Short mmCIF file of C-alpha atoms in Angstrom, two decimals:
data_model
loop_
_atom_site.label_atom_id
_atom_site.label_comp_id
_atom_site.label_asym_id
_atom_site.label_seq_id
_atom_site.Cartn_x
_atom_site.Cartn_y
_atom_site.Cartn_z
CA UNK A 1 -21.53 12.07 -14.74
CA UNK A 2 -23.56 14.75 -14.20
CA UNK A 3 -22.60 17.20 -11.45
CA UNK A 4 -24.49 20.46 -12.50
CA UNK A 5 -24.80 22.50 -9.46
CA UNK A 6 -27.84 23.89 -10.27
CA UNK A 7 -30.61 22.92 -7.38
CA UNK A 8 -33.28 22.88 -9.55
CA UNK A 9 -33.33 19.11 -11.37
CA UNK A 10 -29.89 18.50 -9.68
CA UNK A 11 -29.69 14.31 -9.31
CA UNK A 12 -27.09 11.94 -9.01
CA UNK A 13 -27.65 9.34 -11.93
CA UNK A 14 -26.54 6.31 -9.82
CA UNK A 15 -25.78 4.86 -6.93
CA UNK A 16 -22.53 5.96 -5.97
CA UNK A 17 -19.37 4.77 -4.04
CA UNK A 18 -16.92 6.96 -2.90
CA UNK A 19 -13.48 5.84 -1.77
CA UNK A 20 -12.36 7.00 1.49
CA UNK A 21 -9.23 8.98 1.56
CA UNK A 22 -8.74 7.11 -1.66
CA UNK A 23 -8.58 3.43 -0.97
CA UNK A 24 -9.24 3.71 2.83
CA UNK A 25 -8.69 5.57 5.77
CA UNK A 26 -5.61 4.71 7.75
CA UNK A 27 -6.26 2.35 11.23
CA UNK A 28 -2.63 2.34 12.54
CA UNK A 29 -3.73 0.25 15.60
CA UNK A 30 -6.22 -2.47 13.62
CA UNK A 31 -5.65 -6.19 13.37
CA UNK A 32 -6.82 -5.78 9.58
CA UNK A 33 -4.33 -5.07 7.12
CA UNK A 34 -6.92 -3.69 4.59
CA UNK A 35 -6.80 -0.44 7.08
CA UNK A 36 -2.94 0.34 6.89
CA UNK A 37 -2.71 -1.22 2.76
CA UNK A 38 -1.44 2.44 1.39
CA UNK A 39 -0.80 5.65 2.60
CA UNK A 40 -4.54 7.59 2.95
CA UNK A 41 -4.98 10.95 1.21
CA UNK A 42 -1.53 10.09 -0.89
CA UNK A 43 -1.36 10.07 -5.45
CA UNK A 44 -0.66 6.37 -4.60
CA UNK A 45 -4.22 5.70 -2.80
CA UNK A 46 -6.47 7.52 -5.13
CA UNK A 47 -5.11 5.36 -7.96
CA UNK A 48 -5.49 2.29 -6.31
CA UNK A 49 -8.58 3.06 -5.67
CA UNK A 50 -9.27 3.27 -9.45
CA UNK A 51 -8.57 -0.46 -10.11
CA UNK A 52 -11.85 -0.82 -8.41
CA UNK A 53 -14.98 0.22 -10.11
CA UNK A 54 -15.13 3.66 -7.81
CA UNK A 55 -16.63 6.60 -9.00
CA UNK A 56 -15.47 9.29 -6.64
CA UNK A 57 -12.93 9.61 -4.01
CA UNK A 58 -13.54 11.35 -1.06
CA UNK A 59 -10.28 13.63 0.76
CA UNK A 60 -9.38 16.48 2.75
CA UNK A 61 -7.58 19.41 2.11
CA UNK A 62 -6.07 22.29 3.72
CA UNK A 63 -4.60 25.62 2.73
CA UNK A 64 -0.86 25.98 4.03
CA UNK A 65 0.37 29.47 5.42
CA UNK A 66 1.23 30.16 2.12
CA UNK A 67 -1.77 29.35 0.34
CA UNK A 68 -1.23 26.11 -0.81
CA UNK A 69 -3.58 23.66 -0.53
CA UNK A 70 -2.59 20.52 0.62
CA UNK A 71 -4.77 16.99 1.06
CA UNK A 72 -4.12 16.09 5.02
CA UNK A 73 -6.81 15.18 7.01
CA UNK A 74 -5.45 15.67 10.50
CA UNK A 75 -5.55 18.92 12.16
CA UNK A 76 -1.84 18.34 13.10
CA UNK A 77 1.40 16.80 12.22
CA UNK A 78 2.92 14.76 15.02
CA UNK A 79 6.84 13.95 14.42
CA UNK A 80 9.98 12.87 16.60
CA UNK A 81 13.08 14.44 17.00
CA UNK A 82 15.68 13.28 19.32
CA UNK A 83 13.02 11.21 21.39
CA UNK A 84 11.04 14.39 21.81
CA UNK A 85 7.38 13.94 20.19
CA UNK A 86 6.08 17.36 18.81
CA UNK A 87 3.39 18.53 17.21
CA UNK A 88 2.51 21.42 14.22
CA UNK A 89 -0.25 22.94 12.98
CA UNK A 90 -0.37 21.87 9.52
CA UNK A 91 -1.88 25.34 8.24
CA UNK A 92 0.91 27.00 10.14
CA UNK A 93 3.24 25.59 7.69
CA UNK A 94 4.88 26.28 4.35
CA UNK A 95 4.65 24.45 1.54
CA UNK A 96 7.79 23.24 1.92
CA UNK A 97 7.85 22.51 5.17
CA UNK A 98 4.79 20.30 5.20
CA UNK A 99 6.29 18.05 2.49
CA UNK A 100 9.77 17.55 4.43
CA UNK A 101 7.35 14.95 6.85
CA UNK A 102 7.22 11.35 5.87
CA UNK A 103 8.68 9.74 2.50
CA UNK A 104 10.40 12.02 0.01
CA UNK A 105 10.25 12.31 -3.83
CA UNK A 106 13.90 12.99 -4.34
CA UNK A 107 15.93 9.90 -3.80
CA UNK A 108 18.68 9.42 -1.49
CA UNK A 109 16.85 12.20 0.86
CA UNK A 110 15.09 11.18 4.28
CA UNK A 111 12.37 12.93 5.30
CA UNK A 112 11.25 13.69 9.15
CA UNK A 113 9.18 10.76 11.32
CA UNK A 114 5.78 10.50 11.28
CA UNK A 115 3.81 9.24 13.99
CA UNK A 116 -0.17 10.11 14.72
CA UNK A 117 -2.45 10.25 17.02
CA UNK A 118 -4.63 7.48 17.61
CA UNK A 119 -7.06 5.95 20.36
CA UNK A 120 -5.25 7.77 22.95
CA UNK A 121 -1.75 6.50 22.09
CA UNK A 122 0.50 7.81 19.36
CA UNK A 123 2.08 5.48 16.93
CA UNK A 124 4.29 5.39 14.12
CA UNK A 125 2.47 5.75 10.93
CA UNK A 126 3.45 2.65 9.08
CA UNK A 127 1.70 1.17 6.64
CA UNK A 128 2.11 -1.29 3.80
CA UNK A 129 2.75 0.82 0.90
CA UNK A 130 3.53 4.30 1.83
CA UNK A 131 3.52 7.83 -0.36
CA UNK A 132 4.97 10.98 -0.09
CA UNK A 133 2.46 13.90 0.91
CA UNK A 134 0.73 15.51 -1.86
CA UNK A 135 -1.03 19.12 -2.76
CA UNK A 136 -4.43 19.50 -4.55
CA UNK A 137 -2.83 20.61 -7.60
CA UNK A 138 -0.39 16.87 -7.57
CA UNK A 139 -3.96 15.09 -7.71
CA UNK A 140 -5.34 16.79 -10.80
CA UNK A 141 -2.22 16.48 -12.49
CA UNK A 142 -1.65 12.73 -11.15
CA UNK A 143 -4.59 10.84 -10.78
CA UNK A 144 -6.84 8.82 -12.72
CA UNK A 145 -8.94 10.74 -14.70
CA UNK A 146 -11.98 8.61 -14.52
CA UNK A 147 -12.33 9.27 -10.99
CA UNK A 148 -14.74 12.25 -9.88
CA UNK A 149 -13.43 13.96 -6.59
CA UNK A 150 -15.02 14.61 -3.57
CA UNK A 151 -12.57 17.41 -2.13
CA UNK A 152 -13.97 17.99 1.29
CA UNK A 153 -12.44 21.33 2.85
CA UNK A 154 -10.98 20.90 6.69
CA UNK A 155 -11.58 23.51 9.11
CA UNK A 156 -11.00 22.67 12.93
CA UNK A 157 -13.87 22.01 14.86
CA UNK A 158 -12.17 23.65 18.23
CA UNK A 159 -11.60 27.21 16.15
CA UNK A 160 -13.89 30.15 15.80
CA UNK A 161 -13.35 31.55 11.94
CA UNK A 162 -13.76 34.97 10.61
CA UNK A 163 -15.48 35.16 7.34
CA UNK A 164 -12.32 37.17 5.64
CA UNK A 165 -10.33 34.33 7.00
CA UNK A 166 -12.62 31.09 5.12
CA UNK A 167 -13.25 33.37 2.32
CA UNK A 168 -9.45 33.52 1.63
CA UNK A 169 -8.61 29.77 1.89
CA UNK A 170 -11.63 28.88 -0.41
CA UNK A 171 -10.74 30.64 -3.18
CA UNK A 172 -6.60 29.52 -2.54
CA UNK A 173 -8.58 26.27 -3.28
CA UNK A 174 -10.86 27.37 -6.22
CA UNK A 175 -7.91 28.97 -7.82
CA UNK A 176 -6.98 25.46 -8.39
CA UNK A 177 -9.68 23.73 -8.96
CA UNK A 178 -10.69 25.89 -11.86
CA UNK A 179 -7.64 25.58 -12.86
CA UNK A 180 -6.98 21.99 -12.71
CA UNK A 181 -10.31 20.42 -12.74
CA UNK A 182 -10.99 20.19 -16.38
CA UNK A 183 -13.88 17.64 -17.24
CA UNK A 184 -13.25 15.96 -14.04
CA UNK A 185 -16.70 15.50 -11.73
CA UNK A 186 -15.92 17.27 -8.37
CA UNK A 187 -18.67 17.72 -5.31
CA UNK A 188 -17.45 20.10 -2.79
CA UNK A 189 -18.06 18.93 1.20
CA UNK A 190 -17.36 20.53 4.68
CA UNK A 191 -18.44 20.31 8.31
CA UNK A 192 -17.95 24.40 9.15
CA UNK A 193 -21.32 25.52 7.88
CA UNK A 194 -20.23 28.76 6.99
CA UNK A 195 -17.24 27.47 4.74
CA UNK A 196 -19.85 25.21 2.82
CA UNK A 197 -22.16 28.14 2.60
CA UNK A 198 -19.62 30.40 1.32
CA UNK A 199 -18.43 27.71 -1.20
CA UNK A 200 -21.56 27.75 -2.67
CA UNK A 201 -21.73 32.22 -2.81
CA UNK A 202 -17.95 32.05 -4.50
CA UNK A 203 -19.10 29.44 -7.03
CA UNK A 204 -21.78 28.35 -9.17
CA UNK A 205 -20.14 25.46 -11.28
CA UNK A 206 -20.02 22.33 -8.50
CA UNK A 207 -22.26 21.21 -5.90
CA UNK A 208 -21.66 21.72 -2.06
CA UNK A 209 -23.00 19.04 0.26
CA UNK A 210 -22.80 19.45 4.27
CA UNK A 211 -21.26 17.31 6.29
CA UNK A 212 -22.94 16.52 9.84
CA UNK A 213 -22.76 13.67 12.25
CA UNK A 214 -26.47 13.51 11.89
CA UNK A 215 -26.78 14.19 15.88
CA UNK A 216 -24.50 11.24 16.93
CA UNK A 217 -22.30 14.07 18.29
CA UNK A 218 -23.13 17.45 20.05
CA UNK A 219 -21.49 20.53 19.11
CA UNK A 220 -21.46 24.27 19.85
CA UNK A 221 -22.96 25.19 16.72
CA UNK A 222 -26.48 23.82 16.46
CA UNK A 223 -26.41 23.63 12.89
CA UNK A 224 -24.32 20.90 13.37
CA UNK A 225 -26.74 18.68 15.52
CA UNK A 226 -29.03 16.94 13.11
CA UNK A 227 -30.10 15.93 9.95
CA UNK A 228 -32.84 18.48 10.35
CA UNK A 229 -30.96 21.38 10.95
CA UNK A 230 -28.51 19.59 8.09
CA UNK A 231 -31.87 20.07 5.82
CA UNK A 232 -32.45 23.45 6.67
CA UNK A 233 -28.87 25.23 6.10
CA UNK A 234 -29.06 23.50 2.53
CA UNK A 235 -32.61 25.65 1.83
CA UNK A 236 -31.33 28.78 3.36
CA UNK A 237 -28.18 28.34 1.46
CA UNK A 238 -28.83 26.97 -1.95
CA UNK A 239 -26.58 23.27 -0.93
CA UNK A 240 -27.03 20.25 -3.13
CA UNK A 241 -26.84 17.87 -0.61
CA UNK A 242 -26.20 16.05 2.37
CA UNK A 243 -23.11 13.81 3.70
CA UNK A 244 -24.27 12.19 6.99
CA UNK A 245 -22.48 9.93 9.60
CA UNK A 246 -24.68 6.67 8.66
CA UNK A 247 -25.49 6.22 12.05
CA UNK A 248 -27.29 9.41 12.17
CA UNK A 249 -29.46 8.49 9.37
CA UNK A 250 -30.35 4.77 10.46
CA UNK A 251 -31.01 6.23 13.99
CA UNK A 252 -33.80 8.85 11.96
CA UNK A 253 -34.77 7.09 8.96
CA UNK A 254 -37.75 9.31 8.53
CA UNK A 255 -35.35 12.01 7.96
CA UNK A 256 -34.44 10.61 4.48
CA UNK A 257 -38.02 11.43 2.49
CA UNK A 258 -37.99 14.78 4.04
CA UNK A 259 -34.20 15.21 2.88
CA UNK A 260 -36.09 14.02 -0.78
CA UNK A 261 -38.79 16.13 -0.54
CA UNK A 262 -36.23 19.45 -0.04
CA UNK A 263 -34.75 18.28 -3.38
CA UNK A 264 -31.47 17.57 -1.89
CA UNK A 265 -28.82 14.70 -1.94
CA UNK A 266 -28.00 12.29 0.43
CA UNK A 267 -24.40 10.26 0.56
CA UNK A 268 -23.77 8.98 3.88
CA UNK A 269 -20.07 7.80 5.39
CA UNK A 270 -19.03 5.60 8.37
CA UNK A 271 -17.15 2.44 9.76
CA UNK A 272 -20.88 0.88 9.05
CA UNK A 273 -20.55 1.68 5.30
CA UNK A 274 -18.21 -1.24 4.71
CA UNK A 275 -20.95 -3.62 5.72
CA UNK A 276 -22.21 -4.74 2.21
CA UNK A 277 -25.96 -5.51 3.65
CA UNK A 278 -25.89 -1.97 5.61
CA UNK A 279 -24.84 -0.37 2.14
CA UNK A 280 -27.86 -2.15 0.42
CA UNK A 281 -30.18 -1.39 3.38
CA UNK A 282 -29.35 2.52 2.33
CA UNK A 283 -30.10 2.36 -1.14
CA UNK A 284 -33.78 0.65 -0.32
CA UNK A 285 -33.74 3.78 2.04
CA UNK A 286 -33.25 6.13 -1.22
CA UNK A 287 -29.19 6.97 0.25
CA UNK A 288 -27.62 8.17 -3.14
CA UNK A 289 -24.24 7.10 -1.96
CA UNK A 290 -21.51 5.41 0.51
CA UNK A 291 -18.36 6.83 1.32
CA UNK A 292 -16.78 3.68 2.30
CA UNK A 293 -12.68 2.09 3.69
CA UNK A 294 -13.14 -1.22 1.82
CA UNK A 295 -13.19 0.37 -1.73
CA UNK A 296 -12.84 -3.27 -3.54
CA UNK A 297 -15.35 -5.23 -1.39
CA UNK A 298 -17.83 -2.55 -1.30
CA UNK A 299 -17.85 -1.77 -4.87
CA UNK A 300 -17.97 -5.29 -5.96
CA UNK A 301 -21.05 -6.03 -3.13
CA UNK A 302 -22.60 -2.95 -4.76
CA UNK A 303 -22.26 -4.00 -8.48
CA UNK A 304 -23.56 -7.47 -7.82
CA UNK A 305 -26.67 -6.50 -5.28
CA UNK A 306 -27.54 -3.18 -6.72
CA UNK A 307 -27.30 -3.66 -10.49
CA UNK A 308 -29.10 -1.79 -13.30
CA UNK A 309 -33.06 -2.55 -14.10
CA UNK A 310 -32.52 -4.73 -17.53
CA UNK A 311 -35.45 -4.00 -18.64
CA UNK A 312 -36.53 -7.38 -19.29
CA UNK A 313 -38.22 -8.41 -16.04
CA UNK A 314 -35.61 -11.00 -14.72
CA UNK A 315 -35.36 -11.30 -11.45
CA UNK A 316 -31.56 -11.05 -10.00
CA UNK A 317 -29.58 -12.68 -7.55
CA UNK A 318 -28.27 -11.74 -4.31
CA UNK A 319 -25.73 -14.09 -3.40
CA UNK A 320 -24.14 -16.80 -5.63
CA UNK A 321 -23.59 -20.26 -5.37
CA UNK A 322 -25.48 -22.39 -3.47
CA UNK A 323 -27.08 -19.73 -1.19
CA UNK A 324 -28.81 -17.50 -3.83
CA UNK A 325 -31.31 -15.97 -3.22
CA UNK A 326 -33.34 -14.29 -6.32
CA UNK A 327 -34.68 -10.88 -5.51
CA UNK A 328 -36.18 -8.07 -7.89
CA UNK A 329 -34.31 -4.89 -8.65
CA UNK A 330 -37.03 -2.68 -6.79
CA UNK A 331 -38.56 -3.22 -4.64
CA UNK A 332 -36.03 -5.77 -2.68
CA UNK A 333 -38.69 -5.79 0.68
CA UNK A 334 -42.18 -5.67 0.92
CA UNK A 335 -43.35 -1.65 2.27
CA UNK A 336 -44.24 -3.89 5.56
CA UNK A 337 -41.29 -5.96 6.08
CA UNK A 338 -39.05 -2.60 5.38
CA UNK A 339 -41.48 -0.71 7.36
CA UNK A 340 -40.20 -3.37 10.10
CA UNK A 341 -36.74 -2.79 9.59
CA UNK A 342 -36.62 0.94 9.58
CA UNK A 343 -38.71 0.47 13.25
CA UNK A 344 -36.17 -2.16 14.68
CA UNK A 345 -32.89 -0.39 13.37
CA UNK A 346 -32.69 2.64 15.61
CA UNK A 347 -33.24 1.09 18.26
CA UNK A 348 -30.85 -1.29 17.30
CA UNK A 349 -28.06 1.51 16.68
CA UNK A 350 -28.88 3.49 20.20
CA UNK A 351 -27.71 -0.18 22.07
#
């Protein structure tokens, strides 16, 4: 796959599907066991992920006090000692300390609990098949190959950065992804504007996409308030793309041809990605990508309703059995009746 981060001519060949976390976010408090399946952000996840016709998976990572980056997405680490729940700052700790939480490597040894925070109430962090914690360098080394990463770089959004300070944990990271990364496709992400802007000044070999909420949230920072703003920081900083909360872009869907017309990218990510029809809405919208919890469902809904033009003018089918319904590769909706939709969604989506 082609990842060249050049801006000029820069395209994503096909509608892609990125696993999140690897196979799925962790929802310790859901009803459905697909959310609490494997350990997110763990070796075992990302592989599991690859018996699925993925291309990317998406995860965070974080640089440890002694500049090792690490793939956690929370900003913390809650754990239990003696019935006292505390809490640590995950780039306040070693190496070594950071991997003494949850399920060890070595057998025989027992690491400390984990528990997280989580709708106002902190559980333990059980799930179905857990995995120890793991460091950027473990998932080169470890995992499949054939999957591209999306390593998106966590800053927290309640903490004011110094450029010295980003500048120094980006290149802990780029130390080993150059080192590491081989052949592998990687696409660089972040929320702090600066950090994604940077990433893109200490490197010319991947592409850096911004992540925003799209306006569904409010923040200190205007650049973080909408797709337009989103737009603009790529332009004045040479980005490849965007990575939008869906709901931001189905709430502005006439922010998507002016995101086209600035050249740039557009993956999208949300609890509404693992909707199969809201995933094939997006790719009549001209959304190059889903970021998505249900990594087998999605990509199977995906290779069966968005497949390849054959060339030969059949038409193909959009549900099987009894219920099919035969419907051309593009386009899938008359400009009217999508016209419709793109009216009647926002509004929808506000309620």
């Amino acid at each position: 796959m082609d990842v060249s981060s050049s801006r000029t001519g820069y395209k994503i060949p096909k509608f892609l599907v990125i696993g999140h976390r690897g196979s799925g976010m962790n929802i310790l408090q859901s009803s459905d066991r697909r959310m609490k399946a494997f350990k997110e952000n763990s070796i075992l996840s990302f592989n599991a992920a690859a018996n699925s016709p993925v291309d990317f998976i998406e995860f965070d990572v974080q640089v440890t006090k002694d500049d090792c980056p690490v793939i956690f997405h929370d900003d913390f680490i809650l754990s239990e000692d003696n019935g006292t729940i505390y809490e640590k700052r995950v780039t306040e700790l070693s190496l070594s300390e950071f991997l003494c939480y949850g399920p060890q490597r070595e057998p025989g040894t027992v690491g400390k609990s984990l528990l997280r925070k989580t709708g106002g109430k902190i559980l333990s962090w059980n799930v179905e098949s857990d995995d120890p914690f793991c460091t950027l360098e473990e998932a080169f080394e470890k995992v499949n190959p054939c999957l591209g990463f999306n390593i998106e770089v966590k800053f927290d959004d309640h903490v004011v950065y110094q450029q010295d300070h980003l500048i120094h944990v980006l290149q802990a990271i780029l130390k080993v992804v150059f080192e590491y990364g081989k052949d592998r496709p990687i696409i660089f992400s972040s929320f702090q504007p600066d950090a994604a802007l940077l990433l893109r000044k200490l490197q010319s070999t991947y592409p850096v996409f911004f992540l925003t909420n799209g306006g569904t949230e409010i923040y200190y920072d205007v650049r973080r308030n909408s797709l337009e703003e989103a737009v603009n920081l790529c332009l004045d900083g040479g980005l490849q793309g965007i990575v939008s909360e869906i709901k931001g872009v189905l709430r502005n869907p006439g922010a998507v041809p002016k995101i086209k017309e600035a050249k740039l990218s557009l993956l999208t990510y949300g609890k509404l990605n693992n909707v199969p029809e809201a995933v094939y809405l997006q790719h009549l919208m001209g959304v190059e990508g889903v970021i998505v919890d249900l990594v087998q469902e999605i990509t199977e809904a995906v290779s069966f309703m968005i497949k390849q033009p054959s060339g030969d003018g059949e038409e193909e089918v959009l549900l099987e059995g009894e219920d099919q319904i035969p419907v051309k590769t593009n386009p899938q909706f008359s400009e009217r009746e999508l016209s419709f939709l793109l009216k009647l969604i926002p509004a929808l989506i506000q309620l």
